[in-house]
Coordinates of N, CA and C in Angstrom, one line a residue:
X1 N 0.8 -1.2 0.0 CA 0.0 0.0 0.0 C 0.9 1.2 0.0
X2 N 0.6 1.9 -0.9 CA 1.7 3.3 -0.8 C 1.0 4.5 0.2
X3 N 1.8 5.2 0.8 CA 1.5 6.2 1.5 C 1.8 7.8 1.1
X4 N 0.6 8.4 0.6 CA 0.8 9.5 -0.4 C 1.2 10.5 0.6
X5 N 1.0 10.3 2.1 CA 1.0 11.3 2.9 C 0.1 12.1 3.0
X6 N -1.1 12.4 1.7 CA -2.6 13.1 2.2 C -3.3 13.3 3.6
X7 N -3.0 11.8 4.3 CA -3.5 12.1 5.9 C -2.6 13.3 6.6
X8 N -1.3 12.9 6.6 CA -0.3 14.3 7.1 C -1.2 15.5 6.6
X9 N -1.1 15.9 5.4 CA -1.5 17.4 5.0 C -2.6 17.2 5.8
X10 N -3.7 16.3 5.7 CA -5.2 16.9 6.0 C -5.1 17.4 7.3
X11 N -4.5 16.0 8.7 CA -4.4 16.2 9.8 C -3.5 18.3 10.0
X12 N -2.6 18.2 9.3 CA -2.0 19.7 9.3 C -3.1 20.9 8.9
X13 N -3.4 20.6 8.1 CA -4.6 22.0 7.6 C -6.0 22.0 8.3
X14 N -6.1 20.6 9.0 CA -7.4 21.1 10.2 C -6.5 21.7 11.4
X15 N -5.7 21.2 11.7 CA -5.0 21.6 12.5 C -4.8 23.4 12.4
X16 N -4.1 23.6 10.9 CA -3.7 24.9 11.3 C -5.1 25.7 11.2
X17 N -5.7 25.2 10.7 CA -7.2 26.1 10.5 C -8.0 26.2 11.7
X18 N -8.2 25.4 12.6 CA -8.4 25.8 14.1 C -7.8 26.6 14.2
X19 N -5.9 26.2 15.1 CA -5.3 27.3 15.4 C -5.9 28.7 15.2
X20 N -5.6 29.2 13.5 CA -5.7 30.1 12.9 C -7.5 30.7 13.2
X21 N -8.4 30.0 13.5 CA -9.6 30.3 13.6 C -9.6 31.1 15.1
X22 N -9.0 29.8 15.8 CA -8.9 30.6 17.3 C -8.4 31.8 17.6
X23 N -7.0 31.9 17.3 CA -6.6 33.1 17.1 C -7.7 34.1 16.8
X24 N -8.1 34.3 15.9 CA -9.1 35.3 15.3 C -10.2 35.7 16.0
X25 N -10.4 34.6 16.1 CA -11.7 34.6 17.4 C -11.2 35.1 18.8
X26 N -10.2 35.1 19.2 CA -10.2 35.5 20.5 C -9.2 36.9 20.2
X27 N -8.7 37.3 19.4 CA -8.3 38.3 19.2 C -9.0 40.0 18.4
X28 N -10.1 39.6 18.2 CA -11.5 40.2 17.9 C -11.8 40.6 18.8
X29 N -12.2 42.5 18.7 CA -13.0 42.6 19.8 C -14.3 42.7 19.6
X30 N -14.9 41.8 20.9 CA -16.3 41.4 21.0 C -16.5 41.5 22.6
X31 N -18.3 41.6 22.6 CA -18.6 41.1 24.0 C -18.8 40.0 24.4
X32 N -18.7 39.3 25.6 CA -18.6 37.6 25.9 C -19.7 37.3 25.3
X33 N -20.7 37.7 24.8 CA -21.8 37.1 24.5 C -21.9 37.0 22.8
X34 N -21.6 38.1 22.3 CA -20.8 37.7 21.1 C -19.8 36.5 20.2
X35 N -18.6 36.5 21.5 CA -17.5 35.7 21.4 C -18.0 34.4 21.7
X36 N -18.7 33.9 22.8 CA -19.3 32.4 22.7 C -20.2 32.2 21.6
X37 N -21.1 33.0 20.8 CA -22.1 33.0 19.8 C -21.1 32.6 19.2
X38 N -19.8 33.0 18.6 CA -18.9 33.2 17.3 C -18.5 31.6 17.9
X39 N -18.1 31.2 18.4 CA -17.4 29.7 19.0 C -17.8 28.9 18.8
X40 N -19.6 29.1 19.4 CA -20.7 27.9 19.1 C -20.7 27.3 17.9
X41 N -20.6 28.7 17.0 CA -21.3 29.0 15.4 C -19.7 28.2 15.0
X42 N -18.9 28.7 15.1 CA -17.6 28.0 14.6 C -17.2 26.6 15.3
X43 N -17.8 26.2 16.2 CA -17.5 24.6 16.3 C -18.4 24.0 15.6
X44 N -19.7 24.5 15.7 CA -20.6 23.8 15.1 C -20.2 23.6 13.4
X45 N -19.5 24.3 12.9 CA -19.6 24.7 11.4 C -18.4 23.7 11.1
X46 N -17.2 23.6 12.1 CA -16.0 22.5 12.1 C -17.0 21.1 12.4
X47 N -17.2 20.8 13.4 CA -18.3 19.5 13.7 C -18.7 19.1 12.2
X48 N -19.3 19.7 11.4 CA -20.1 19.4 10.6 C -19.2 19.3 9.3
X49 N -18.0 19.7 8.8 CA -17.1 19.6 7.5 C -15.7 18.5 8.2
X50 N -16.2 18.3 9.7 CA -15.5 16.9 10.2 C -16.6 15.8 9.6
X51 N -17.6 15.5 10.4 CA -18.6 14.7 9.6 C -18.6 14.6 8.1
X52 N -18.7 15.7 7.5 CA -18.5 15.8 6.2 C -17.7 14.6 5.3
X53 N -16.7 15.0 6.1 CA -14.9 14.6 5.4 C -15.0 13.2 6.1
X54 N -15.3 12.7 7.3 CA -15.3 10.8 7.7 C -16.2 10.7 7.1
X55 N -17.2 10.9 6.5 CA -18.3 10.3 5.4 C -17.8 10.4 3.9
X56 N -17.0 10.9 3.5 CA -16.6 10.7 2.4 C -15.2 9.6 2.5
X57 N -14.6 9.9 3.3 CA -13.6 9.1 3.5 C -14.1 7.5 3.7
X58 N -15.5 7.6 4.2 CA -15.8 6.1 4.3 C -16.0 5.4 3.2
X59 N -16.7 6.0 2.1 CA -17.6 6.1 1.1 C -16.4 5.8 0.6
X60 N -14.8 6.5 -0.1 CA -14.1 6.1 -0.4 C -13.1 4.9 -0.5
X61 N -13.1 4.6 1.0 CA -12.4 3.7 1.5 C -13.4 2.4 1.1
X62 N -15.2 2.2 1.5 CA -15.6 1.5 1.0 C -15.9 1.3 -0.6
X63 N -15.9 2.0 -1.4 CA -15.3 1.9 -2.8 C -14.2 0.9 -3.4
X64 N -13.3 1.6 -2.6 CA -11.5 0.9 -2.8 C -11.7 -0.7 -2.4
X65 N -12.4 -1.0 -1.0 CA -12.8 -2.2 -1.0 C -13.2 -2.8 -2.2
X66 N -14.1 -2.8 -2.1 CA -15.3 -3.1 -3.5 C -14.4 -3.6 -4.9
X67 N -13.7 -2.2 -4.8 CA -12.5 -2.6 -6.6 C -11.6 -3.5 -6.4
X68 N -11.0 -3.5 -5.0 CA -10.2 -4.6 -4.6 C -10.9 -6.2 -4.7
X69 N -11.9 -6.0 -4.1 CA -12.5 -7.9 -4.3 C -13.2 -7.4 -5.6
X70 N -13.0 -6.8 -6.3 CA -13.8 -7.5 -7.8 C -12.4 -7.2 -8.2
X71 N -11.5 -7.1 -8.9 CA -9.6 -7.1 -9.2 C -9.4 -8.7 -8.4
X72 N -9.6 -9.0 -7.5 CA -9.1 -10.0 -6.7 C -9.8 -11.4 -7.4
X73 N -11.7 -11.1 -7.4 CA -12.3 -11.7 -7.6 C -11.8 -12.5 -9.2
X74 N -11.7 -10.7 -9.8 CA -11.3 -11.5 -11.8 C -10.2 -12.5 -11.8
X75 N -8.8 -11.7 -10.6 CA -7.4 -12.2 -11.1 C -7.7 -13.9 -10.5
X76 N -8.3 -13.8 -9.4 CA -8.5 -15.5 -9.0 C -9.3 -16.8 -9.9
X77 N -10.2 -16.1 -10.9 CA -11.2 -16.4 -12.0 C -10.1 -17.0 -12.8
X78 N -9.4 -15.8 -13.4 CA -8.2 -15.9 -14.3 C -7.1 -17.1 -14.1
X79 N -7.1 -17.1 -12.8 CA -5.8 -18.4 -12.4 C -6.9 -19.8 -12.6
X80 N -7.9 -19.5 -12.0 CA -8.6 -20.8 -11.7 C -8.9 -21.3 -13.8
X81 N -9.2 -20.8 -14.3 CA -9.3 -20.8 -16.0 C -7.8 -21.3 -16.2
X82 N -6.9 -20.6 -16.3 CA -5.3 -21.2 -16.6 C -4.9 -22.6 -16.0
X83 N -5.5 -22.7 -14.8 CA -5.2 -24.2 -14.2 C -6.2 -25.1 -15.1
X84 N -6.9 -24.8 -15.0 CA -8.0 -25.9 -16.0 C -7.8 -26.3 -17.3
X85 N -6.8 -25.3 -18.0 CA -7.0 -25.4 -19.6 C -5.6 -26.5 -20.0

């Protein structure tokens, strides 16, 4: 299995995109009641393009399955026809 490293970057740019969100958010001037509003609204909005992103990753991942046992299924077909002939 090769490793493209994609999980590194993603893990890094959710990463730095919190950070970078937090920062903003707490460096804004607001009233506390503002600033929790802005938090809620920005966790909830992260929550939701996390969900996002494990649902497609599954959907992927279960794909890649799928091509794998039908590739597995043909090449086993293929051997089992060669032994026979």
């Amino acid at each position: 299995m090769k490793d493209s490293g994609f999980g590194s970057f993603l893990a890094g740019a959710v990463i730095g995109g919190l950070i970078g969100a937090a920062l903003g958010l707490i460096l804004a001037p607001q009233t506390g009641e503002e600033f929790r509003e802005h938090v809620n609204d920005f966790v909830e909005n992260k929550r939701a393009e996390i969900v996002d992103a494990v649902t497609e990753g599954r959907q992927a991942a279960e794909q890649a399955r799928a091509d794998m046992v039908t590739d597995f299924d043909a090449h086993a077909d293929a051997q089992a026809e060669g032994a026979t002939s």
